[in-house]
Tab-separated table of C-alpha atoms in Angstrom:
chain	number	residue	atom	x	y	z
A	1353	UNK	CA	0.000	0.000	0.000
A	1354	UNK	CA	1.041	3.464	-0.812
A	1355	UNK	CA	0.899	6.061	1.725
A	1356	UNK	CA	1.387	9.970	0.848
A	1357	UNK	CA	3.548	9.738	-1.690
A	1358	UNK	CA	3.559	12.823	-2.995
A	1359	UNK	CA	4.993	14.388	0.199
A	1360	UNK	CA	8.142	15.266	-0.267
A	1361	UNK	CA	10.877	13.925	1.683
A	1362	UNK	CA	14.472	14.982	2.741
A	1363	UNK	CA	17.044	11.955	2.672
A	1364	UNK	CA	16.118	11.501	6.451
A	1365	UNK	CA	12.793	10.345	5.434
A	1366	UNK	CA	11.346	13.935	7.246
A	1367	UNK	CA	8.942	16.180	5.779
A	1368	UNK	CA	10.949	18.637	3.203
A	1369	UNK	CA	11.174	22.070	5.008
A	1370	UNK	CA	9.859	23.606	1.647
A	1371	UNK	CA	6.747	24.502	3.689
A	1372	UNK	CA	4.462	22.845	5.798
A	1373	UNK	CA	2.029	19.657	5.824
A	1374	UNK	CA	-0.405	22.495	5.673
A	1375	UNK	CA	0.872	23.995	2.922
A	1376	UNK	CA	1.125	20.962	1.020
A	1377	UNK	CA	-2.365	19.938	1.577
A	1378	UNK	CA	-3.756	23.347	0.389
A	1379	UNK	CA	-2.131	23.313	-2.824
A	1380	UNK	CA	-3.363	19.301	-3.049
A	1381	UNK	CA	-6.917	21.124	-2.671
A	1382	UNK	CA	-6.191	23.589	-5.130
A	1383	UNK	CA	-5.163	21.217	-7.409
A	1384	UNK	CA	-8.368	18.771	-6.936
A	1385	UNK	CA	-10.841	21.826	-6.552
A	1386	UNK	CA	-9.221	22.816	-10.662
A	1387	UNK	CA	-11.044	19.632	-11.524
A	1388	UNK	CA	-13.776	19.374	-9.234
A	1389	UNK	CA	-17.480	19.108	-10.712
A	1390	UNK	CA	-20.083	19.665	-8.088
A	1391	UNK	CA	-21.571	15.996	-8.299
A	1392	UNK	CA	-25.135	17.836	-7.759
A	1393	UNK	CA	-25.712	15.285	-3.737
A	1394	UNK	CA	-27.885	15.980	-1.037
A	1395	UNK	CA	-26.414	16.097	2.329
A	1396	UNK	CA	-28.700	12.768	3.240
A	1397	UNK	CA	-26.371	9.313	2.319
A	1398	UNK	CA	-27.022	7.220	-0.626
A	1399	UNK	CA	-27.021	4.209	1.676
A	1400	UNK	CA	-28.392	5.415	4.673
A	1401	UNK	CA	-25.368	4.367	6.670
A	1402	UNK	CA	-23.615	6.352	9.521
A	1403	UNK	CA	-20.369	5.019	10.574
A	1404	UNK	CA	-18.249	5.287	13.552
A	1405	UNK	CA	-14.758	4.307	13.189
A	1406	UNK	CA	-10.980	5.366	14.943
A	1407	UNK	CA	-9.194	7.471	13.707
A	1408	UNK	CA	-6.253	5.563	13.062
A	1409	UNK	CA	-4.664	6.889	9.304
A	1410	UNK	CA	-4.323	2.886	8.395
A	1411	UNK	CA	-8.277	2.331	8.216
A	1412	UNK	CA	-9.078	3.989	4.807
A	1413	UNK	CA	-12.808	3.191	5.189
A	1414	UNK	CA	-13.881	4.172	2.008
A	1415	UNK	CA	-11.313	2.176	0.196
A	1416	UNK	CA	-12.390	-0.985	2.366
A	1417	UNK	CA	-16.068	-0.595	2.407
A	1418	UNK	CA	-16.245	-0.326	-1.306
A	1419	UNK	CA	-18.044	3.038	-1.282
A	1420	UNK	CA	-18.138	6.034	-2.641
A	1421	UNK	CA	-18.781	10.090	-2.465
A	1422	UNK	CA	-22.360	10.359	-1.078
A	1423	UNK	CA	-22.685	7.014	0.403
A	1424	UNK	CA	-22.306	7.468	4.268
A	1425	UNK	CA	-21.875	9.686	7.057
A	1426	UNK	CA	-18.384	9.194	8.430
A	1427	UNK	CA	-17.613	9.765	12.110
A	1428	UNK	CA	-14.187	9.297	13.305
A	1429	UNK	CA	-12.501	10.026	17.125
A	1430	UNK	CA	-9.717	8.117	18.853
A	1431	UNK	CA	-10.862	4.349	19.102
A	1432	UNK	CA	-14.313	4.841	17.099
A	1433	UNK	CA	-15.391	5.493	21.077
A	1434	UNK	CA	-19.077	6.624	21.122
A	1435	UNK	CA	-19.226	9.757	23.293
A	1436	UNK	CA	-21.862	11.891	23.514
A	1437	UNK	CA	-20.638	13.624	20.644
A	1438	UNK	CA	-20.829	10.551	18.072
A	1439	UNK	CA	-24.729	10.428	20.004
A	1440	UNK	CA	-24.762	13.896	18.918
A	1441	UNK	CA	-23.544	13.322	14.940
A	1442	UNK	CA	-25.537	9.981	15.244
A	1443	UNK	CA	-28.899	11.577	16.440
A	1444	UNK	CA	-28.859	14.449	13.408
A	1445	UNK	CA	-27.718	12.271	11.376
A	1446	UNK	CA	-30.954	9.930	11.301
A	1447	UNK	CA	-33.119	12.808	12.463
A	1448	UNK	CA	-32.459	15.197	9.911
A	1449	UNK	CA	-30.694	13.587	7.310
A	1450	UNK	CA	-32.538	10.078	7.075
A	1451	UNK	CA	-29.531	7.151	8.016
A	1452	UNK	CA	-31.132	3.678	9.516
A	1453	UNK	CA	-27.978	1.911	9.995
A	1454	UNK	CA	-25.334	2.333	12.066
A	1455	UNK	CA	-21.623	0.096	11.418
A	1456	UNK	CA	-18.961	0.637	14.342
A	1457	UNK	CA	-15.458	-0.341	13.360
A	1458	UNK	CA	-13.005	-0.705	15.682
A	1459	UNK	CA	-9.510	-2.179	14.978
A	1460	UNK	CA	-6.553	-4.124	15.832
A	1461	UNK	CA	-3.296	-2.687	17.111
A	1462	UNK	CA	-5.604	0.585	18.647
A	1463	UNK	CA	-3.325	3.346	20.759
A	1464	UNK	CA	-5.998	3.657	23.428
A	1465	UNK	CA	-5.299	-0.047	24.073
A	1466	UNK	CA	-2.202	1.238	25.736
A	1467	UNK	CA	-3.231	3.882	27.426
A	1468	UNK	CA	-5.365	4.369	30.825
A	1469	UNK	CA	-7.197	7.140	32.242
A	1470	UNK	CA	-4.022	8.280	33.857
A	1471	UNK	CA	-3.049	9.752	31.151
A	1472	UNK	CA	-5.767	12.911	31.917
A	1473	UNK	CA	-3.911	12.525	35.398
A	1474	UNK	CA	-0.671	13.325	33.546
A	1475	UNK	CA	-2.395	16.229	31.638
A	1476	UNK	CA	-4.024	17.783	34.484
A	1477	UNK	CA	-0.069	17.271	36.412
A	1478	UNK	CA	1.575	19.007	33.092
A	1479	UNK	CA	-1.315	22.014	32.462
A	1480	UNK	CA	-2.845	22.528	35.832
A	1481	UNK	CA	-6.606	21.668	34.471
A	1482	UNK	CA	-8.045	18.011	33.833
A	1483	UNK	CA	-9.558	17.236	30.313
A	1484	UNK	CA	-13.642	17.415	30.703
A	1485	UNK	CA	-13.009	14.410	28.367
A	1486	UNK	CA	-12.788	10.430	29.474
A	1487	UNK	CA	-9.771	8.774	27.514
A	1488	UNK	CA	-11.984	5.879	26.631
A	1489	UNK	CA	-9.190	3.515	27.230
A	1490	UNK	CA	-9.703	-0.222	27.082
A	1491	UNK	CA	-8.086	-3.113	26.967
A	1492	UNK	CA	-10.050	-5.938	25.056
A	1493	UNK	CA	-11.396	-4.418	21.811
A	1494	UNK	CA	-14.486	-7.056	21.121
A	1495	UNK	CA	-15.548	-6.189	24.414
A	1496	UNK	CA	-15.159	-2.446	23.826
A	1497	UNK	CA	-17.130	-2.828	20.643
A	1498	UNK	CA	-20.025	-4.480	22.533
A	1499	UNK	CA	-19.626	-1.619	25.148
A	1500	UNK	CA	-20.225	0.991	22.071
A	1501	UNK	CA	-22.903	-1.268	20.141
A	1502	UNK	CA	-24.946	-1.247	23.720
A	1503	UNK	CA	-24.244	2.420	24.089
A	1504	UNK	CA	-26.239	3.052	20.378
A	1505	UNK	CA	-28.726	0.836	20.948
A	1506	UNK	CA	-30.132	2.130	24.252
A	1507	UNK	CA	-29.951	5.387	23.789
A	1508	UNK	CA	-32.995	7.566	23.731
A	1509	UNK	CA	-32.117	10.038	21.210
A	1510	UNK	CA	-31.545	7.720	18.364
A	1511	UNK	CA	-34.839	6.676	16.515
A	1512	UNK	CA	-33.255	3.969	14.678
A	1513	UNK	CA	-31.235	1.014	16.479
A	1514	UNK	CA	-32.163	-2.267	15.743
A	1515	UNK	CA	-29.786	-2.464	12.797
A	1516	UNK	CA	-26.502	-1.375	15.233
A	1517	UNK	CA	-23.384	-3.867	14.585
A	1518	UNK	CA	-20.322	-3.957	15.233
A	1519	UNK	CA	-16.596	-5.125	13.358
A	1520	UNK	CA	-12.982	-5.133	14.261
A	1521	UNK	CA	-10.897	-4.360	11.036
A	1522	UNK	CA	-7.635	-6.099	11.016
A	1523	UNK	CA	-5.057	-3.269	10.164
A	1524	UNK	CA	-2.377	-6.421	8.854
A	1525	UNK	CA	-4.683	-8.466	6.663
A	1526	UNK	CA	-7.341	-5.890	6.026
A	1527	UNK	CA	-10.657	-8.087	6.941
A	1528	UNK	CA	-13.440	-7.034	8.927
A	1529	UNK	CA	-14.351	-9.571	11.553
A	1530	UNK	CA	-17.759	-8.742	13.356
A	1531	UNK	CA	-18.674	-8.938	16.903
A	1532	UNK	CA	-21.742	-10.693	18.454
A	1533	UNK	CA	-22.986	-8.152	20.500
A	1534	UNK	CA	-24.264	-10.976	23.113
């Protein structure tokens, strides 16, 4: 798999100091926008399909899924963890814009499987305030996707949530492997 390989590199392998990531990005977009035809889409997804997913650069859901501009609404956060603000994109999401399904993908190999909630101990230590935020650590990812498929399906907001499921994607071979939620 190729990864960013029109970034250009120093013979270190770092970022060339010919300007920023930024900088590089923006004149990607220019580049893109020169050919870009508005494809003519309504906000509301082809498939009516929200997903939650990490957001670990190796999952290239699109790529993976098999879809394409327009399909799905895409929410991503460290670990695919549903906070209240995935509830939040979830609940205008079918409200307002008409999604059914919901698809959680977790994966192998996650940073928060390393991490505990000491780390907003360490924050709070290093800027004198604690994050408002939980770290959402865990340390068994089936379990953690049962923990999020449980935390769609019961919650009030969400009209639609008998078609919740889960998957871990396997960031070495690829394969999505779903979870019984049981």
């Amino acid at each position: 798999m190729t990864t960013s390989a029109s970034v250009p590199t120093g013979p270190d392998g770092a970022i060339s100091s010919d300007g920023t990531v930024t900088d590089r990005l923006v004149e990607a977009n220019e580049q893109y926008a020169a050919a870009f035809a508005d494809p003519g889409m309504d906000a509301r997804p082809v498939l009516q399909v929200a997903i939650v997913a990490c957001m670990d650069a190796r999952l290239d859901l699109h790529a993976a899924l098999g879809l394409e501009l327009g399909d799905c609404h895409t929410i991503r956060n460290a670990g695919g963890a549903v906070t209240d603000d995935v509830i939040r994109s979830l609940t205008i999401s079918q409200r307002a814009l008409g999604t059914r399904s919901v698809i959680l993908i977790h994966h192998t190999g996650c940073g928060l499987e390393s991490l505990t909630e000491d780390f907003r101990h360490e924050l709070e230590d290093e800027v004198g305030q604690r994050p408002a935020w939980a770290v959402e650590a865990f340390r068994d990812v089936d379990q953690d996707v049962r923990q999020s498929m449980q935390r769609v399906r019961t919650n009030p907001f969400l009209l639609h949530t008998d078609d919740v499921r889960g998957f871990v994607f396997d960031v070495k071979s690829g394969l999505l492997r779903e979870i019984d939620p049981a």
